Short mmCIF file of C-alpha atoms in Angstrom, two decimals:
data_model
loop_
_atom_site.label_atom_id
_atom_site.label_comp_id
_atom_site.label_asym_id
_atom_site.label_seq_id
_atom_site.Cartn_x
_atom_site.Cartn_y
_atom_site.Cartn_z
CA UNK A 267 29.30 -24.09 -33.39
CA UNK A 268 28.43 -22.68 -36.89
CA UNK A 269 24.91 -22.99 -36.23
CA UNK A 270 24.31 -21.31 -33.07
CA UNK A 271 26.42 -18.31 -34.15
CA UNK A 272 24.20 -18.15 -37.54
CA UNK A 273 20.97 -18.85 -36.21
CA UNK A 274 20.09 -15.14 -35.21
CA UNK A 275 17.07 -16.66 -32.70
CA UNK A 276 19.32 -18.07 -30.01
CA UNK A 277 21.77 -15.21 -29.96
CA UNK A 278 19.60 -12.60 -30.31
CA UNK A 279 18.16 -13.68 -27.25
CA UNK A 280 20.55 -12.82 -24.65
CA UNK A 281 21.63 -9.92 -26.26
CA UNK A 282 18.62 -7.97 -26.06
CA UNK A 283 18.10 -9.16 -22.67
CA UNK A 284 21.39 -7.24 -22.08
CA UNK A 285 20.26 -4.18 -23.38
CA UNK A 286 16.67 -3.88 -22.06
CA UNK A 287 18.27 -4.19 -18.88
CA UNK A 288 20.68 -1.49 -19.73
CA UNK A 289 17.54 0.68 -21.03
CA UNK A 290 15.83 0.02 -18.10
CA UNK A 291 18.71 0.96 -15.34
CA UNK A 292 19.27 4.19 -17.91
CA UNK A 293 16.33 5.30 -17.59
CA UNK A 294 15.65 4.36 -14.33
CA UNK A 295 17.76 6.57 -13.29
CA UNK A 296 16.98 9.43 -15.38
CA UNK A 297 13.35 9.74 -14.73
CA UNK A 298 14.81 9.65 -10.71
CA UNK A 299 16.64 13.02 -11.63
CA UNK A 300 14.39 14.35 -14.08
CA UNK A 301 11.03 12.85 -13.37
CA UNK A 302 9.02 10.75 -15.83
CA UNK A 303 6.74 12.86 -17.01
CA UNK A 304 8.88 15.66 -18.62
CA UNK A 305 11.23 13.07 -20.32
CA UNK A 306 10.99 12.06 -23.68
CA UNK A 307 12.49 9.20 -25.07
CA UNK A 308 14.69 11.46 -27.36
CA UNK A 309 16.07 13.07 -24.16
CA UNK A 310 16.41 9.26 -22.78
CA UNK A 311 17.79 7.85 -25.77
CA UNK A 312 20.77 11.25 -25.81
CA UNK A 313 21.31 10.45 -21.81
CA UNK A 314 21.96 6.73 -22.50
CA UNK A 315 23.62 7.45 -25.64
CA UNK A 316 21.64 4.90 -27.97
CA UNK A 317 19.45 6.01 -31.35
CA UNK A 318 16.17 6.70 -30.56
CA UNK A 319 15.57 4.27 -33.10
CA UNK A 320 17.75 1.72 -31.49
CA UNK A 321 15.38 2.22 -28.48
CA UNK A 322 12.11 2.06 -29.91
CA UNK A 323 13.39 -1.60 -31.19
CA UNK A 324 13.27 -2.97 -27.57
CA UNK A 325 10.41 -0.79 -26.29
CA UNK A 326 7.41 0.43 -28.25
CA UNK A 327 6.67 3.17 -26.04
CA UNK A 328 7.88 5.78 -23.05
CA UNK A 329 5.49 3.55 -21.19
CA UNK A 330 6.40 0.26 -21.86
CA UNK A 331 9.80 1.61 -20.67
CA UNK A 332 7.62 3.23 -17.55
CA UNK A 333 5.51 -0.22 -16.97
CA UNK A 334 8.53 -1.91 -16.35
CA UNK A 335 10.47 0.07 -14.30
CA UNK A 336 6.99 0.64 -12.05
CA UNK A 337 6.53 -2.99 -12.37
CA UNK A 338 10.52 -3.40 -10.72
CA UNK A 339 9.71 -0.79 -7.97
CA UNK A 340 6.12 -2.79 -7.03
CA UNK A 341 7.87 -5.97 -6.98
CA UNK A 342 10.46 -4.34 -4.20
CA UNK A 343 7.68 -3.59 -2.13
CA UNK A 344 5.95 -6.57 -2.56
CA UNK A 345 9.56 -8.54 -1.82
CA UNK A 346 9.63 -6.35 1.49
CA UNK A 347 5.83 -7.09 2.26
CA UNK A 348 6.64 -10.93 1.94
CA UNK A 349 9.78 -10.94 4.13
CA UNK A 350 8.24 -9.10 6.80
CA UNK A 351 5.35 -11.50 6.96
CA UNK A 352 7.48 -14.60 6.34
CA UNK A 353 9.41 -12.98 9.73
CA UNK A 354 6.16 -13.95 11.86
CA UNK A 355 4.24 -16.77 12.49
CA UNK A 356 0.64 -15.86 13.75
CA UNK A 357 -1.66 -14.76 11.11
CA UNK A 358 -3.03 -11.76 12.93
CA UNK A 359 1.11 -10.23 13.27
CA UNK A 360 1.42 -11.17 9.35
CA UNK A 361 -1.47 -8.87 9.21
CA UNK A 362 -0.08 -5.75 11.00
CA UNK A 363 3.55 -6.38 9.43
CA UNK A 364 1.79 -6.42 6.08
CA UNK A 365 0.54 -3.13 6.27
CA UNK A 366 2.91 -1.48 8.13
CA UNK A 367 5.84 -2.72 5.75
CA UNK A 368 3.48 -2.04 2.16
CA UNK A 369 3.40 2.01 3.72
CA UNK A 370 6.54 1.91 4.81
CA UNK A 371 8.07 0.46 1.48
CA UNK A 372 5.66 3.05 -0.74
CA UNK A 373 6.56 5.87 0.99
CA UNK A 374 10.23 5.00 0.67
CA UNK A 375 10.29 4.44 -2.65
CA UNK A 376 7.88 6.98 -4.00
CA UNK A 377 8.00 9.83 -1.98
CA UNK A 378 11.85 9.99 -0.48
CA UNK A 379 12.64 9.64 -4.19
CA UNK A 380 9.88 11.95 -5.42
CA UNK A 381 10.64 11.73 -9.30
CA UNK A 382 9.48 7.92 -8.87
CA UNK A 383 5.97 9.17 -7.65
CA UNK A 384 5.33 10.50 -11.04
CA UNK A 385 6.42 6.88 -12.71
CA UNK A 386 3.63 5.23 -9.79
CA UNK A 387 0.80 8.04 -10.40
CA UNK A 388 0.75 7.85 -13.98
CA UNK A 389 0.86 3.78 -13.51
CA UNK A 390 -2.56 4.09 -11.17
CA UNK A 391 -4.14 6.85 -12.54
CA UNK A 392 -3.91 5.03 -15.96
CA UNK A 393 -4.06 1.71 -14.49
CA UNK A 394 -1.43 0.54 -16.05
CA UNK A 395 -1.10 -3.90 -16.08
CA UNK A 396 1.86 -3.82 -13.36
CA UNK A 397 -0.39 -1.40 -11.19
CA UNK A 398 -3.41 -4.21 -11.94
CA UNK A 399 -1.18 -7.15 -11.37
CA UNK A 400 0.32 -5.60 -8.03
CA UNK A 401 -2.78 -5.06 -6.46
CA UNK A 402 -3.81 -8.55 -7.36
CA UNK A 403 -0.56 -10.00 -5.69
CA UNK A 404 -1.58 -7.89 -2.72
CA UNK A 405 -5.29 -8.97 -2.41
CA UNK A 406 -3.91 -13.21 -3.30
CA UNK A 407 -1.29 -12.43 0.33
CA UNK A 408 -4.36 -10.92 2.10
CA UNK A 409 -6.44 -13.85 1.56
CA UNK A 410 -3.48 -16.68 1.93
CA UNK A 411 -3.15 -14.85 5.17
CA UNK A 412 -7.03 -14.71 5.89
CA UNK A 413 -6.80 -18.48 5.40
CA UNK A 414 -4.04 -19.27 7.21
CA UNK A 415 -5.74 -17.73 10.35
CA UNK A 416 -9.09 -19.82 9.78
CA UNK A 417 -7.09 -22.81 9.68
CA UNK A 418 -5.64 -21.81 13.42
CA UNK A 419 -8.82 -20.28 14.14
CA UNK A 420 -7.86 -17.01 15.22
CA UNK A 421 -10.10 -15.36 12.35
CA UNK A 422 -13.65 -16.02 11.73
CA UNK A 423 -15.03 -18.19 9.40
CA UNK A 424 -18.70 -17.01 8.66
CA UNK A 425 -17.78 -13.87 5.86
CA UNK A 426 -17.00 -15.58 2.33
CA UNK A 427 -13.00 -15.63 2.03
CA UNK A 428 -12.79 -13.04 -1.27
CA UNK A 429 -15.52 -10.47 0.71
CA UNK A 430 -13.50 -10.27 3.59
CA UNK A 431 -10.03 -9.84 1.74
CA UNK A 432 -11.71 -7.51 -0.61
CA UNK A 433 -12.92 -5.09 1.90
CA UNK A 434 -9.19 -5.01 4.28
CA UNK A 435 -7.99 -4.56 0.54
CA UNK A 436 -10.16 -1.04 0.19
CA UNK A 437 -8.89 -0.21 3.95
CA UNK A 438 -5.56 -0.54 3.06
CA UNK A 439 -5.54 1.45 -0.48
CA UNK A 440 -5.15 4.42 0.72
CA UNK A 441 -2.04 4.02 1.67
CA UNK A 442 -0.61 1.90 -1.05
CA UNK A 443 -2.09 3.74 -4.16
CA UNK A 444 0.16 6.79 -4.29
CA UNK A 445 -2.38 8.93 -5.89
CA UNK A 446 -4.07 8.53 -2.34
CA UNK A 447 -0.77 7.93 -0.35
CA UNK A 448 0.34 11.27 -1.07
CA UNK A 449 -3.15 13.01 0.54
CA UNK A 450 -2.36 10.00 3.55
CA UNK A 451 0.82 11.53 4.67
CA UNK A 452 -0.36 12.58 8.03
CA UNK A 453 -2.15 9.46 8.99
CA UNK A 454 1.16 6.99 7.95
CA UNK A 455 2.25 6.90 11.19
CA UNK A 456 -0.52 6.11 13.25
CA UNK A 457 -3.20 4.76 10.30
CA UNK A 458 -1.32 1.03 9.79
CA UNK A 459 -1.60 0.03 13.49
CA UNK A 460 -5.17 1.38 14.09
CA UNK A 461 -6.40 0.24 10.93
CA UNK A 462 -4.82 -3.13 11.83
CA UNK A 463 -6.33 -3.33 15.27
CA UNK A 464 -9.99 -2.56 13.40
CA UNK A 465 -9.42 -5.20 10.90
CA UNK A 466 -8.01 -7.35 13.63
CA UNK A 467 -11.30 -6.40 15.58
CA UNK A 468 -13.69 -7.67 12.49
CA UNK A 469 -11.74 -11.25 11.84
CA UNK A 470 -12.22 -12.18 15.38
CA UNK A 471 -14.31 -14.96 15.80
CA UNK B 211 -35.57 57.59 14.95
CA UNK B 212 -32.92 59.64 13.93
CA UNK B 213 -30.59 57.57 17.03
CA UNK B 214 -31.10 54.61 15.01
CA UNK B 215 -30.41 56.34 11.82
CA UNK B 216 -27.17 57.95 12.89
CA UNK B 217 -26.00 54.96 15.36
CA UNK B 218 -23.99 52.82 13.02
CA UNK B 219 -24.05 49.53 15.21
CA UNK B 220 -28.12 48.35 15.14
CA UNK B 221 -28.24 49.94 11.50
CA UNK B 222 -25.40 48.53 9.99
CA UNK B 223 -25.85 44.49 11.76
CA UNK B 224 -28.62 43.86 9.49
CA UNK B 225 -27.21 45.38 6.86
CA UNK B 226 -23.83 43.95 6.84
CA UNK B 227 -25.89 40.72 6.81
CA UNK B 228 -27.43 41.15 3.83
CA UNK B 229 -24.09 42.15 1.77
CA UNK B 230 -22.90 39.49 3.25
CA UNK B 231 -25.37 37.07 1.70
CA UNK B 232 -25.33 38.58 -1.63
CA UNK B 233 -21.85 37.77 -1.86
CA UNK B 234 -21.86 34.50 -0.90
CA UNK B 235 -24.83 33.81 -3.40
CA UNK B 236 -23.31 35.44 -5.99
CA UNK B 237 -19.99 34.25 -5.33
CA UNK B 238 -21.48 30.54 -5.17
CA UNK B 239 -22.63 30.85 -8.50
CA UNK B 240 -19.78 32.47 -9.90
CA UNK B 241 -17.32 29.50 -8.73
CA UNK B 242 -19.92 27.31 -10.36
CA UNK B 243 -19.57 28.56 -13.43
CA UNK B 244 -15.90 29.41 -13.87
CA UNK B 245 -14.25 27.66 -10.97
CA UNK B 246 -12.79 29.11 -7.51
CA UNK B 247 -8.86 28.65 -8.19
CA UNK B 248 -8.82 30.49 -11.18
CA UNK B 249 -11.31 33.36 -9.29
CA UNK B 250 -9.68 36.68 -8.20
CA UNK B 251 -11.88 39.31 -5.72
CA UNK B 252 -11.76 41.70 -8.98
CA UNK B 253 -13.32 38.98 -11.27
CA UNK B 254 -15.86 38.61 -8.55
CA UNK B 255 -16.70 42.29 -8.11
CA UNK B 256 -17.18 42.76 -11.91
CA UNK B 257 -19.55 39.66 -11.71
CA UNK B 258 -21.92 40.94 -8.67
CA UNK B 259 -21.43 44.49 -9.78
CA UNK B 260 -19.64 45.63 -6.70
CA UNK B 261 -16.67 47.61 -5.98
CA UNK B 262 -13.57 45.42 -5.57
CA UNK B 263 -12.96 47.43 -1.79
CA UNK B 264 -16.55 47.16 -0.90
CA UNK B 265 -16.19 43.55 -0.93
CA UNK B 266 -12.73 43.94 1.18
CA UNK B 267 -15.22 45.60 3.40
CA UNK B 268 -16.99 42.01 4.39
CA UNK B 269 -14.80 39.34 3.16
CA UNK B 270 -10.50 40.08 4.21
CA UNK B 271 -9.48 37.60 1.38
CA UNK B 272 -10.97 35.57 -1.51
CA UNK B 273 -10.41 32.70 0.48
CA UNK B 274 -12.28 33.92 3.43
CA UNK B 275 -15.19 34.19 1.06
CA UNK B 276 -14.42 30.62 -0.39
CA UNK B 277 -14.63 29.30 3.38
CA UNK B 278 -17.86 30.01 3.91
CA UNK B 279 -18.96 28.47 0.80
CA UNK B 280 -17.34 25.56 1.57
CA UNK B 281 -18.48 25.80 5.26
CA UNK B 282 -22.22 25.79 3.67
CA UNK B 283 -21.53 23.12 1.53
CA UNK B 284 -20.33 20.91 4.29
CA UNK B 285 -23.03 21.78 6.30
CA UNK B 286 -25.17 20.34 3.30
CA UNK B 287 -23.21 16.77 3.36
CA UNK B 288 -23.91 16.87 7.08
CA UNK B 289 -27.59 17.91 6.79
CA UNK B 290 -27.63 14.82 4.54
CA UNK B 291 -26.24 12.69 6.93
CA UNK B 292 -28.20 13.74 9.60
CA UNK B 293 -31.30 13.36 8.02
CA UNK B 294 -30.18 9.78 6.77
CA UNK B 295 -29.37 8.87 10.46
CA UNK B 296 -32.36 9.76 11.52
CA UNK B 297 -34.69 8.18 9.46
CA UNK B 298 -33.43 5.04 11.33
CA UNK B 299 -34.04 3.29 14.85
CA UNK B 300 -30.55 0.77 15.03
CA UNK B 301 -27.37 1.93 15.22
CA UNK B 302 -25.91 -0.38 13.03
CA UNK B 303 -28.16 0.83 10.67
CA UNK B 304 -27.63 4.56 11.59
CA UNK B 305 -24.12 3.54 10.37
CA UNK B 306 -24.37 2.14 7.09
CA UNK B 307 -26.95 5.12 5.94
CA UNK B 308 -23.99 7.43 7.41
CA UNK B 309 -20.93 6.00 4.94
CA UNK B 310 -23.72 6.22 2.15
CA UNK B 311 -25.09 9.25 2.22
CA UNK B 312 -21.63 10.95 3.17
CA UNK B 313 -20.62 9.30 -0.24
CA UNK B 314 -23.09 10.48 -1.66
CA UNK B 315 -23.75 13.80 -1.14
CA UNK B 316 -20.14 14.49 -1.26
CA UNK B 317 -20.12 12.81 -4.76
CA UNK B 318 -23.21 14.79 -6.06
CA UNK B 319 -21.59 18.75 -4.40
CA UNK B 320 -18.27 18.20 -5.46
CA UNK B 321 -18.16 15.77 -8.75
CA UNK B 322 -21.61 16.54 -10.19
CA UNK B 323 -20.52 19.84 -10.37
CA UNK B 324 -17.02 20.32 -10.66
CA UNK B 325 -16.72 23.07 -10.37
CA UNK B 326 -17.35 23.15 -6.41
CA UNK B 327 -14.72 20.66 -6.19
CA UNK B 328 -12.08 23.57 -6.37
CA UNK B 329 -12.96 24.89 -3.20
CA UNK B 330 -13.59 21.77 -1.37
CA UNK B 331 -10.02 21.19 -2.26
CA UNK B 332 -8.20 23.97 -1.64
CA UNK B 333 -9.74 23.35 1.91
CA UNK B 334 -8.70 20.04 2.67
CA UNK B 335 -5.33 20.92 1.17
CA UNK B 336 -5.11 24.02 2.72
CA UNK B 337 -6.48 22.20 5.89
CA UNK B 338 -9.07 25.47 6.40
CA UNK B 339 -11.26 25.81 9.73
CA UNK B 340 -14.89 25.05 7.29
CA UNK B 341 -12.50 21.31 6.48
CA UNK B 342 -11.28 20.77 9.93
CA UNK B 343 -14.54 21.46 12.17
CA UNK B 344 -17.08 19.33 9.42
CA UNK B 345 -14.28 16.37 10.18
CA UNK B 346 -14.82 16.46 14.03
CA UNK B 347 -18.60 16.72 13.70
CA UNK B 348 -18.37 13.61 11.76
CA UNK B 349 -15.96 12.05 14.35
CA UNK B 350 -18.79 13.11 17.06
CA UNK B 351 -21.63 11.80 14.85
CA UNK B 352 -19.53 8.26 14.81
CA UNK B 353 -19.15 8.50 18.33
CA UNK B 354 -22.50 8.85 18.97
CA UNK B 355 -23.68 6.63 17.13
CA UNK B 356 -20.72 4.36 18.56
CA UNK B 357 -22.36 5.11 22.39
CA UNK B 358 -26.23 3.98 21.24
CA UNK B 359 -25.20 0.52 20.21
CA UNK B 360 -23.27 0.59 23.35
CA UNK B 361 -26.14 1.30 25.45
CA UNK B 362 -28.58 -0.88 23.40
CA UNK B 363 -25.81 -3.60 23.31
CA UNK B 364 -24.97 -4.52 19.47
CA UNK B 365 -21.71 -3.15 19.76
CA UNK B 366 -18.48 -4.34 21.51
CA UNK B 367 -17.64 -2.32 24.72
CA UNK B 368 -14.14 -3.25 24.62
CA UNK B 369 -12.41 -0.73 22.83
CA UNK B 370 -12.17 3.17 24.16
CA UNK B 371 -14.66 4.59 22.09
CA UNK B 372 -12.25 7.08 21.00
CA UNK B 373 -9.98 4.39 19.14
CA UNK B 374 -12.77 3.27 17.72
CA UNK B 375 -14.53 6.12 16.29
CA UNK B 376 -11.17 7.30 15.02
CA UNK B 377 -10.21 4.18 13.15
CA UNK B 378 -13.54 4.17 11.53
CA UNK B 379 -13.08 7.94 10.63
CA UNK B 380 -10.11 6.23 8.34
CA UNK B 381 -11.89 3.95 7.17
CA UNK B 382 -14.75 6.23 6.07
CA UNK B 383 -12.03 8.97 5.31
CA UNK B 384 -10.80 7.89 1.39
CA UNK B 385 -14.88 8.71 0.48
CA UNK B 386 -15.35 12.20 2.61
CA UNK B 387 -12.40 14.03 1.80
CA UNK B 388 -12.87 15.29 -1.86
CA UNK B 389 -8.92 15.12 -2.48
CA UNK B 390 -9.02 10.93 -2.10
CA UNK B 391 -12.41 10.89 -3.10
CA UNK B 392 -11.51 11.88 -6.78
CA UNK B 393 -9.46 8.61 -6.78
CA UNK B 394 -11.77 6.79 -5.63
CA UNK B 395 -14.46 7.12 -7.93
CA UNK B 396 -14.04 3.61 -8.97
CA UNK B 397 -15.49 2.29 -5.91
CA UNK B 398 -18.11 4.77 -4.83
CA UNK B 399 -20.61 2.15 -5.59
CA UNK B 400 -19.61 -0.81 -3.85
CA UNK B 401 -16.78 0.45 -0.98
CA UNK B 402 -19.48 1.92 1.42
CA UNK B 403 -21.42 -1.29 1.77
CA UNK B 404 -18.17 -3.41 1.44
CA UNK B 405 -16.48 -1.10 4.30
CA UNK B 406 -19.86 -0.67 6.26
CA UNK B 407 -19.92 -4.47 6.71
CA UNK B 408 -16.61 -4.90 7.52
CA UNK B 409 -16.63 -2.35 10.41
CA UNK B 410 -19.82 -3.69 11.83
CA UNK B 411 -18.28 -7.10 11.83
CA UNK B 412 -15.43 -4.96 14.25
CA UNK B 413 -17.75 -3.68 16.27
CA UNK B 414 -19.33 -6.95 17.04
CA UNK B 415 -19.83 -7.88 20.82
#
């Protein structure tokens, strides 16, 4: 028993866990209220009530606080991305309930909640390594799905697998990098399904 | 020839024409060199070495002056286009050189030289008349282009042509309109061909 409560490696562990996580909610939802840009981590660390010292321990920077909480709100809309295409079983519906759900989960989360936009711009326009790995989670489900639809053959088979996924991927950016989404706010009604249907159109075999 | 002397309309057509001109010109140059947001009509008439109210005389509003340059620098892109278009027999060919040079020539009015990029900002933000008519004579361009490899058979008669030129407006949109094109920088060199295969491959009979 001695050991484990002297060891500081073991115990440490969980313990900072605890208090990232606190960081992270803290600030989560200050930068929601105040917006990301115009907060310093002195004005974080006097809203959560920690040292400023305290949290520069667990984070090294404003935007390693930023990357993560970005990184949480990608991973939502990647969560809501997967269920919608796990709903469906053809490859060509995964398609349309992929993009339909990625707009529909972006817009929710960065532009009902507009303080979170500035947290996602500053992520792409800096291309931050949750905005990189996102996009690469995104482009991995377009070609799982690309694959699964050569296997039934409802796609065709003649354009290499990463071309094809690479090019729906630049269709679809528009509307899931919010530096574009927010100049795409007309079109995110009607943009998903006709850009589906063209995509649709140029997999057929 | 005193009646044309002292009958304002004939006289003053020509006339008007020229002012006209010289503003634009100068103006043109003057946004060049110091940018149209920061611009006011008084700047301008220092600059050209007009009265502030003559220029009220031609123009209602600095923006009504910064529409026409935009309108002539749209014109340009299209010219561009055109010219690219024509140089060509096939209409899937006429396409491809239509996504490139519409890159390009966009690229080269409104990032070479900054500057310019102002105005053709505030006009797709602003949604002006100069924005909106240069998007529906690319829209017709498409379409046309759409109808020859209808008639000469390499294209799918399927779809209503107007679905189909509309989704490939989208497509081509992120790389014509200078507000996504600025984010899209990245991908200037590759996303034309990429996206210019991809929609032939839709269009395929």
């Amino acid at each position: 028993m001695s050991t484990t409560t002297t060891n500081p490696g073991p115990a440490r562990g969980p313990i900072d866990h605890e208090v990232r996580d606190q960081v992270i909610v803290a600030a989560t939802e200050h930068f929601r209220l105040y917006g990301y840009e115009k907060t310093t981590v002195s004005d974080l660390a006097k809203a959560i009530g920690f040292s400023k010292a305290y949290i520069y321990k667990f984070f090294e920077s404003k935007q390693a606080i930023g990357e993560l909480i970005c990184a949480n709100c990608l991973r939502e809309v990647e969560t809501d991305v997967r269920r919608a295409i796990d709903g469906v079983d053809r490859p060509p519906e995964k398609l349309r309930r992929m993009f339909k759900m990625a707009v529909e989960s972006s817009l929710r989360l960065f532009f009902e909640d507009r303080k979170l936009y500035d947290i996602a711009a500053s992520a792409a326009t800096e291309r931050w390594q949750a905005a990189r790995s996102y996009e690469e989670r995104i482009q991995a489900m377009l070609q799982d799905i690309l694959r699964q639809g050569r296997e039934t053959g409802e796609f065709e088979r003649k354009t290499p697998l990463d071309e094809a996924a690479g090019a729906i991927y630049l269709v679809m950016r528009p509307y899931l990098n919010p530096l574009l989404l927010q100049y795409s706010l007309d079109h995110t009604d009607d943009a998903p399904a006709q850009l589906s249907s063209l995509v649709l159109r140029s997999l057929s075999p």
